[in-house]
Amino acid sequence: MKLTQTPVEAINIWQHKVYVKRDDLLHPEFSGNKARKFAYFLNHDFPAVKRLIGYGSPQANSLYSLSALAKIKGWQLDFYVDHLPTYLSQHPCGNYQAALNNGAQIIDLSQCEDRQGRDTDTYIREQILTGSEEQLFVPEGGRCSFAEPGVAQLGQEILAWKREQGLSGLLVFLPSGTGTTALYLQKYFLAHDASVRVNTCAVVGGDAYLRQQFTQLAPDESQHPQIIAMDKRYHFGKLYLAFYQMWHEVSATGIEFELLYDPLGWICLKQQLQQGLDEPVLYLHQGGLLGNQSMLPRYKRKYGEL
């Protein structure tokens, strides 16, 4: 099972060379950042654990990866979702279908009478977690300190590649959901090679939300990556023509990207390049391609073939 040491490829786009760290080539069940975030759980034994508990979107990459982790470890995965769309429950596909195939139990909180208006995280902490060693709780997107060792391994690989290339500096760019990968990468580079810096953009919830996520993991703001503000506000999960067009544009380089985070990531990076960014850039491909099975048909239904 390949969970480390991915190649870096160069693409030419918008009259610029951009390096791409191909974490999409990691094992499909732990594609991209989930392989990094969940490495600690894969590499350590948890003899008392019987039940893995997580939450997020019913099409989240983390749902599939947690289901694979539970299957490998012999655990039961209980994954809580705020709402399960009728269409998806009737036509399972992508991460949702793969997780079901791995034996995941996906619980729709909108159907739980004892929810009492609580958000998913609060419901789990107040209603589900007992403090028993038999339960292992992973917050949404793997946003927890257990993610740091695996992301540090990614940082080691990037620094080794930078030395091989003889680069004096490097900008690592990635789009962020919870910001866990970006934060722990920045923290690693500050400790080991301050000539490497991390820029990111907020795909979920806006810049203020992302800063809040950073602070929960690392209160020291000097350790936080730089958040690049976008000219336009985009709502997470909404189908934008600009996203669809950008996805086609970058996928034409010969590397397939995913449709939920990468379009905004590349729009943001293009904005930076057009504003005069001239240092070497490494774009982190975080995998998640299984999600395209559900996202691409939605785009095609709305905008047709481009």
Tab-separated table of C-alpha atoms in Angstrom:
chain	number	residue	atom	x	y	z
A	1	MET	CA	0.000	0.000	0.000
A	2	LYS	CA	1.700	3.183	-1.222
A	3	LEU	CA	1.239	5.945	1.356
A	4	THR	CA	4.416	8.046	0.928
A	5	GLN	CA	7.011	9.194	-1.626
A	6	THR	CA	4.974	10.573	-4.515
A	7	PRO	CA	6.596	12.125	-7.603
A	8	VAL	CA	6.673	15.781	-8.591
A	9	GLU	CA	5.805	16.706	-12.171
A	10	ALA	CA	6.123	20.049	-13.934
A	11	ILE	CA	3.299	21.488	-16.023
A	12	ASN	CA	3.282	24.627	-18.135
A	13	ILE	CA	0.194	26.777	-17.752
A	14	TRP	CA	-0.480	30.502	-18.300
A	15	GLN	CA	3.126	30.985	-19.445
A	16	HIS	CA	4.378	29.664	-16.103
A	17	LYS	CA	5.972	26.441	-14.939
A	18	VAL	CA	4.146	24.980	-11.954
A	19	TYR	CA	5.340	21.874	-10.129
A	20	VAL	CA	2.679	19.422	-8.964
A	21	LYS	CA	3.210	17.089	-6.005
A	22	ARG	CA	1.265	14.020	-7.126
A	23	ASP	CA	-0.290	12.820	-3.877
A	24	ASP	CA	-3.204	11.660	-6.027
A	25	LEU	CA	-0.977	8.689	-6.897
A	26	LEU	CA	-1.061	7.342	-3.346
A	27	HIS	CA	-3.180	4.265	-2.621
A	28	PRO	CA	-6.743	5.005	-3.846
A	29	GLU	CA	-8.342	4.215	-0.486
A	30	PHE	CA	-6.193	6.880	1.160
A	31	SER	CA	-5.809	9.229	-1.765
A	32	GLY	CA	-3.949	12.474	-1.203
A	33	ASN	CA	-4.183	14.298	2.077
A	34	LYS	CA	-6.118	11.504	3.814
A	35	ALA	CA	-3.100	9.212	3.429
A	36	ARG	CA	-1.058	11.872	5.205
A	37	LYS	CA	-3.636	12.769	7.855
A	38	PHE	CA	-4.516	9.185	8.735
A	39	ALA	CA	-0.963	7.779	8.573
A	40	TYR	CA	-0.715	7.824	12.372
A	41	PHE	CA	-3.758	5.568	12.707
A	42	LEU	CA	-2.462	3.166	10.067
A	43	ASN	CA	1.005	2.974	11.612
A	44	HIS	CA	-0.035	2.452	15.242
A	45	ASP	CA	-2.026	-0.164	17.083
A	46	PHE	CA	-5.152	0.700	19.037
A	47	PRO	CA	-5.939	-2.637	20.708
A	48	ALA	CA	-8.932	-1.377	22.694
A	49	VAL	CA	-10.702	0.377	19.817
A	50	LYS	CA	-13.770	-1.268	18.313
A	51	ARG	CA	-15.649	1.693	16.860
A	52	LEU	CA	-14.362	4.546	14.697
A	53	ILE	CA	-16.532	7.669	14.771
A	54	GLY	CA	-16.409	10.489	12.247
A	55	TYR	CA	-18.601	13.038	10.534
A	56	GLY	CA	-18.817	15.225	7.455
A	57	SER	CA	-20.364	15.226	4.013
A	58	PRO	CA	-21.815	11.970	2.628
A	59	GLN	CA	-19.487	12.458	-0.346
A	60	ALA	CA	-16.400	13.414	1.666
A	61	ASN	CA	-13.048	11.860	0.809
A	62	SER	CA	-12.617	11.324	4.543
A	63	LEU	CA	-15.708	9.085	4.634
A	64	TYR	CA	-14.169	6.681	2.136
A	65	SER	CA	-10.732	6.771	3.759
A	66	LEU	CA	-12.125	6.256	7.265
A	67	SER	CA	-14.184	3.317	5.998
A	68	ALA	CA	-11.038	1.781	4.515
A	69	LEU	CA	-9.137	2.396	7.763
A	70	ALA	CA	-11.911	0.738	9.763
A	71	LYS	CA	-11.967	-2.236	7.414
A	72	ILE	CA	-8.189	-2.719	7.682
A	73	LYS	CA	-8.267	-2.434	11.476
A	74	GLY	CA	-11.393	-4.536	11.965
A	75	TRP	CA	-13.379	-1.620	13.422
A	76	GLN	CA	-16.949	-0.488	12.827
A	77	LEU	CA	-17.190	2.993	11.283
A	78	ASP	CA	-20.114	5.159	12.364
A	79	PHE	CA	-20.104	8.261	10.159
A	80	TYR	CA	-22.584	11.041	10.914
A	81	VAL	CA	-23.918	13.384	8.242
A	82	ASP	CA	-26.021	16.500	8.710
A	83	HIS	CA	-28.361	15.439	5.904
A	84	LEU	CA	-28.362	12.649	3.350
A	85	PRO	CA	-29.730	13.800	-0.028
A	86	THR	CA	-32.544	11.599	-1.311
A	87	TYR	CA	-30.934	11.364	-4.743
A	88	LEU	CA	-27.683	10.039	-3.282
A	89	SER	CA	-29.404	7.487	-1.058
A	90	GLN	CA	-31.367	6.227	-4.067
A	91	HIS	CA	-28.406	6.369	-6.471
A	92	PRO	CA	-25.256	5.638	-4.405
A	93	CYS	CA	-21.969	6.551	-6.075
A	94	GLY	CA	-18.467	7.854	-5.401
A	95	ASN	CA	-17.182	8.038	-1.836
A	96	TYR	CA	-20.619	7.253	-0.394
A	97	GLN	CA	-20.965	4.010	-2.339
A	98	ALA	CA	-17.365	2.980	-1.644
A	99	ALA	CA	-17.821	3.553	2.092
A	100	LEU	CA	-20.998	1.470	2.141
A	101	ASN	CA	-19.112	-1.294	0.357
A	102	ASN	CA	-16.508	-1.161	3.135
A	103	GLY	CA	-19.190	-1.694	5.771
A	104	ALA	CA	-19.593	1.881	7.007
A	105	GLN	CA	-22.716	2.819	8.906
A	106	ILE	CA	-23.752	6.281	7.682
A	107	ILE	CA	-26.143	8.012	10.061
A	108	ASP	CA	-28.388	10.840	8.820
A	109	LEU	CA	-28.823	13.224	11.759
A	110	SER	CA	-31.815	14.897	10.126
A	111	GLN	CA	-33.669	11.641	10.855
A	112	CYS	CA	-32.593	11.426	14.526
A	113	GLU	CA	-35.316	12.487	16.965
A	114	ASP	CA	-32.818	13.231	19.743
A	115	ARG	CA	-30.809	15.736	17.679
A	116	GLN	CA	-32.522	18.736	19.315
A	117	GLY	CA	-31.062	21.274	16.893
A	118	ARG	CA	-27.438	20.416	17.643
A	119	ASP	CA	-24.745	20.544	14.970
A	120	THR	CA	-23.020	17.299	14.092
A	121	ASP	CA	-19.891	17.814	16.196
A	122	THR	CA	-21.892	18.829	19.273
A	123	TYR	CA	-24.305	15.924	18.868
A	124	ILE	CA	-21.464	13.407	18.723
A	125	ARG	CA	-19.635	14.885	21.710
A	126	GLU	CA	-22.777	15.120	23.864
A	127	GLN	CA	-24.758	12.103	22.701
A	128	ILE	CA	-22.351	9.492	21.308
A	129	LEU	CA	-18.930	9.745	22.949
A	130	THR	CA	-18.775	7.940	26.276
A	131	GLY	CA	-15.091	8.287	27.108
A	132	SER	CA	-14.592	4.588	26.465
A	133	GLU	CA	-11.293	3.429	24.969
A	134	GLU	CA	-13.381	1.374	22.558
A	135	GLN	CA	-14.318	4.573	20.699
A	136	LEU	CA	-11.923	6.513	18.459
A	137	PHE	CA	-13.257	9.893	17.315
A	138	VAL	CA	-11.784	11.685	14.302
A	139	PRO	CA	-13.110	15.251	13.753
A	140	GLU	CA	-14.285	16.389	10.324
A	141	GLY	CA	-11.618	16.157	7.631
A	142	GLY	CA	-9.109	14.625	10.056
A	143	ARG	CA	-8.648	17.979	11.824
A	144	CYS	CA	-6.720	16.817	14.872
A	145	SER	CA	-3.172	16.608	16.199
A	146	PHE	CA	-2.924	12.980	15.052
A	147	ALA	CA	-2.620	14.375	11.501
A	148	GLU	CA	0.672	16.161	12.207
A	149	PRO	CA	3.132	13.217	11.880
A	150	GLY	CA	1.818	12.214	8.456
A	151	VAL	CA	1.868	15.791	7.176
A	152	ALA	CA	5.414	16.147	8.526
A	153	GLN	CA	6.397	13.179	6.339
A	154	LEU	CA	4.964	15.078	3.369
A	155	GLY	CA	7.039	18.086	4.397
A	156	GLN	CA	10.177	15.920	4.482
A	157	GLU	CA	9.491	14.710	0.944
A	158	ILE	CA	9.001	18.258	-0.330
A	159	LEU	CA	12.245	19.476	1.267
A	160	ALA	CA	14.177	16.509	-0.156
A	161	TRP	CA	12.823	17.316	-3.628
A	162	LYS	CA	13.668	21.008	-3.197
A	163	ARG	CA	17.278	20.126	-2.366
A	164	GLU	CA	17.498	17.815	-5.394
A	165	GLN	CA	16.303	20.663	-7.612
A	166	GLY	CA	18.756	23.140	-6.097
A	167	LEU	CA	16.000	25.662	-5.350
A	168	SER	CA	16.771	28.545	-3.017
A	169	GLY	CA	13.119	29.062	-2.133
A	170	LEU	CA	9.711	27.536	-2.771
A	171	LEU	CA	6.051	28.440	-2.458
A	172	VAL	CA	3.787	25.491	-1.672
A	173	PHE	CA	0.162	26.120	-2.588
A	174	LEU	CA	-2.955	24.117	-1.764
A	175	PRO	CA	-6.671	24.820	-1.324
A	176	SER	CA	-7.989	24.242	2.196
A	177	GLY	CA	-11.098	22.859	3.840
A	178	THR	CA	-10.263	22.607	7.543
A	179	GLY	CA	-6.726	23.823	6.798
A	180	THR	CA	-5.088	20.945	8.668
A	181	THR	CA	-2.615	20.005	5.932
A	182	ALA	CA	-1.659	23.614	5.183
A	183	LEU	CA	-1.130	24.427	8.856
A	184	TYR	CA	1.040	21.430	9.697
A	185	LEU	CA	3.076	21.898	6.504
A	186	GLN	CA	3.767	25.537	7.385
A	187	LYS	CA	4.692	24.535	10.931
A	188	TYR	CA	7.088	21.888	9.598
A	189	PHE	CA	8.780	24.251	7.139
A	190	LEU	CA	9.239	26.943	9.798
A	191	ALA	CA	11.111	24.395	11.911
A	192	HIS	CA	13.216	22.861	9.122
A	193	ASP	CA	13.549	25.283	6.186
A	194	ALA	CA	12.070	28.761	6.431
A	195	SER	CA	12.770	29.414	2.724
A	196	VAL	CA	9.656	27.340	2.013
A	197	ARG	CA	6.320	28.965	2.706
A	198	VAL	CA	2.720	27.840	2.373
A	199	ASN	CA	-0.110	29.777	0.754
A	200	THR	CA	-3.682	28.566	0.747
A	201	CYS	CA	-7.227	29.671	0.028
A	202	ALA	CA	-10.425	28.983	1.940
A	203	VAL	CA	-12.770	26.677	0.055
A	204	VAL	CA	-15.125	26.066	2.991
A	205	GLY	CA	-16.607	28.849	5.094
A	206	GLY	CA	-14.416	31.804	4.147
A	207	ASP	CA	-11.156	33.271	5.430
A	208	ALA	CA	-12.366	33.940	8.990
A	209	TYR	CA	-13.503	30.323	9.360
A	210	LEU	CA	-10.145	29.054	8.102
A	211	ARG	CA	-8.218	31.283	10.515
A	212	GLN	CA	-10.381	29.901	13.323
A	213	GLN	CA	-9.501	26.339	12.281
A	214	PHE	CA	-5.794	27.221	12.273
A	215	THR	CA	-6.037	28.740	15.745
A	216	GLN	CA	-7.724	25.671	17.209
A	217	LEU	CA	-4.763	23.535	16.119
A	218	ALA	CA	-2.012	26.131	16.679
A	219	PRO	CA	-2.809	29.243	18.772
A	220	ASP	CA	0.474	30.901	17.680
A	221	GLU	CA	-0.489	32.895	14.568
A	222	SER	CA	3.148	33.100	13.455
A	223	GLN	CA	2.846	29.399	12.554
A	224	HIS	CA	-0.155	29.923	10.288
A	225	PRO	CA	0.018	29.749	6.479
A	226	GLN	CA	-0.882	32.819	4.458
A	227	ILE	CA	-4.513	32.847	3.329
A	228	ILE	CA	-4.912	34.412	-0.114
A	229	ALA	CA	-8.087	36.476	-0.319
A	230	MET	CA	-10.189	35.882	-3.402
A	231	ASP	CA	-11.662	38.635	-5.565
A	232	LYS	CA	-15.035	36.862	-5.420
A	233	ARG	CA	-16.752	34.835	-2.686
A	234	TYR	CA	-17.721	31.300	-3.671
A	235	HIS	CA	-20.057	29.035	-1.708
A	236	PHE	CA	-18.786	25.549	-0.927
A	237	GLY	CA	-20.349	22.794	-3.002
A	238	LYS	CA	-22.130	25.159	-5.388
A	239	LEU	CA	-21.615	24.481	-9.106
A	240	TYR	CA	-19.899	27.456	-10.741
A	241	LEU	CA	-19.236	27.643	-14.461
A	242	ALA	CA	-15.841	29.199	-13.657
A	243	PHE	CA	-14.955	26.078	-11.636
A	244	TYR	CA	-15.991	23.749	-14.442
A	245	GLN	CA	-13.990	25.745	-16.977
A	246	MET	CA	-10.908	25.861	-14.738
A	247	TRP	CA	-11.112	22.122	-14.110
A	248	HIS	CA	-11.088	21.479	-17.854
A	249	GLU	CA	-8.198	23.911	-18.317
A	250	VAL	CA	-5.894	22.357	-15.727
A	251	SER	CA	-6.903	18.779	-16.556
A	252	ALA	CA	-5.816	19.477	-20.144
A	253	THR	CA	-2.222	19.437	-18.819
A	254	GLY	CA	-2.542	15.656	-18.542
A	255	ILE	CA	-3.198	15.498	-14.792
A	256	GLU	CA	-6.768	14.990	-13.613
A	257	PHE	CA	-7.776	17.156	-10.659
A	258	GLU	CA	-10.844	16.900	-8.467
A	259	LEU	CA	-13.888	19.155	-8.806
A	260	LEU	CA	-14.628	20.323	-5.266
A	261	TYR	CA	-11.424	22.011	-4.057
A	262	ASP	CA	-8.990	22.182	-6.971
A	263	PRO	CA	-10.932	24.590	-9.237
A	264	LEU	CA	-10.872	27.343	-6.614
A	265	GLY	CA	-7.275	26.463	-5.769
A	266	TRP	CA	-6.184	26.962	-9.368
A	267	ILE	CA	-8.268	30.135	-9.758
A	268	CYS	CA	-6.494	31.520	-6.697
A	269	LEU	CA	-3.053	30.453	-7.913
A	270	LYS	CA	-3.718	31.956	-11.353
A	271	GLN	CA	-4.644	35.213	-9.631
A	272	GLN	CA	-1.323	35.170	-7.766
A	273	LEU	CA	0.696	34.386	-10.901
A	274	GLN	CA	-0.984	37.211	-12.795
A	275	GLN	CA	-0.102	39.565	-9.950
A	276	GLY	CA	3.597	38.855	-10.455
A	277	LEU	CA	4.409	35.821	-8.329
A	278	ASP	CA	7.813	34.771	-9.646
A	279	GLU	CA	9.220	32.204	-7.196
A	280	PRO	CA	9.036	28.445	-7.861
A	281	VAL	CA	5.558	27.099	-7.080
A	282	LEU	CA	4.623	23.585	-5.976
A	283	TYR	CA	0.900	22.811	-6.145
A	284	LEU	CA	-0.113	20.010	-3.804
A	285	HIS	CA	-2.508	17.598	-5.506
A	286	GLN	CA	-4.478	16.185	-2.597
A	287	GLY	CA	-6.266	13.397	-4.447
A	288	GLY	CA	-9.989	12.971	-3.967
A	289	LEU	CA	-10.644	11.908	-7.556
A	290	LEU	CA	-13.311	9.393	-6.549
A	291	GLY	CA	-15.548	12.364	-5.774
A	292	ASN	CA	-15.559	13.255	-9.471
A	293	GLN	CA	-17.891	10.300	-10.025
A	294	SER	CA	-20.681	12.337	-8.457
A	295	MET	CA	-19.489	15.891	-9.153
A	296	LEU	CA	-18.852	15.578	-12.893
A	297	PRO	CA	-22.379	14.356	-13.755
A	298	ARG	CA	-23.789	17.287	-11.748
A	299	TYR	CA	-21.698	19.758	-13.746
A	300	LYS	CA	-22.654	18.104	-17.019
A	301	ARG	CA	-26.345	18.242	-16.131
A	302	LYS	CA	-26.059	21.951	-15.392
A	303	TYR	CA	-23.613	23.169	-18.048
A	304	GLY	CA	-23.385	20.353	-20.588
A	305	GLU	CA	-20.126	19.294	-22.212
A	306	LEU	CA	-17.430	21.963	-22.550
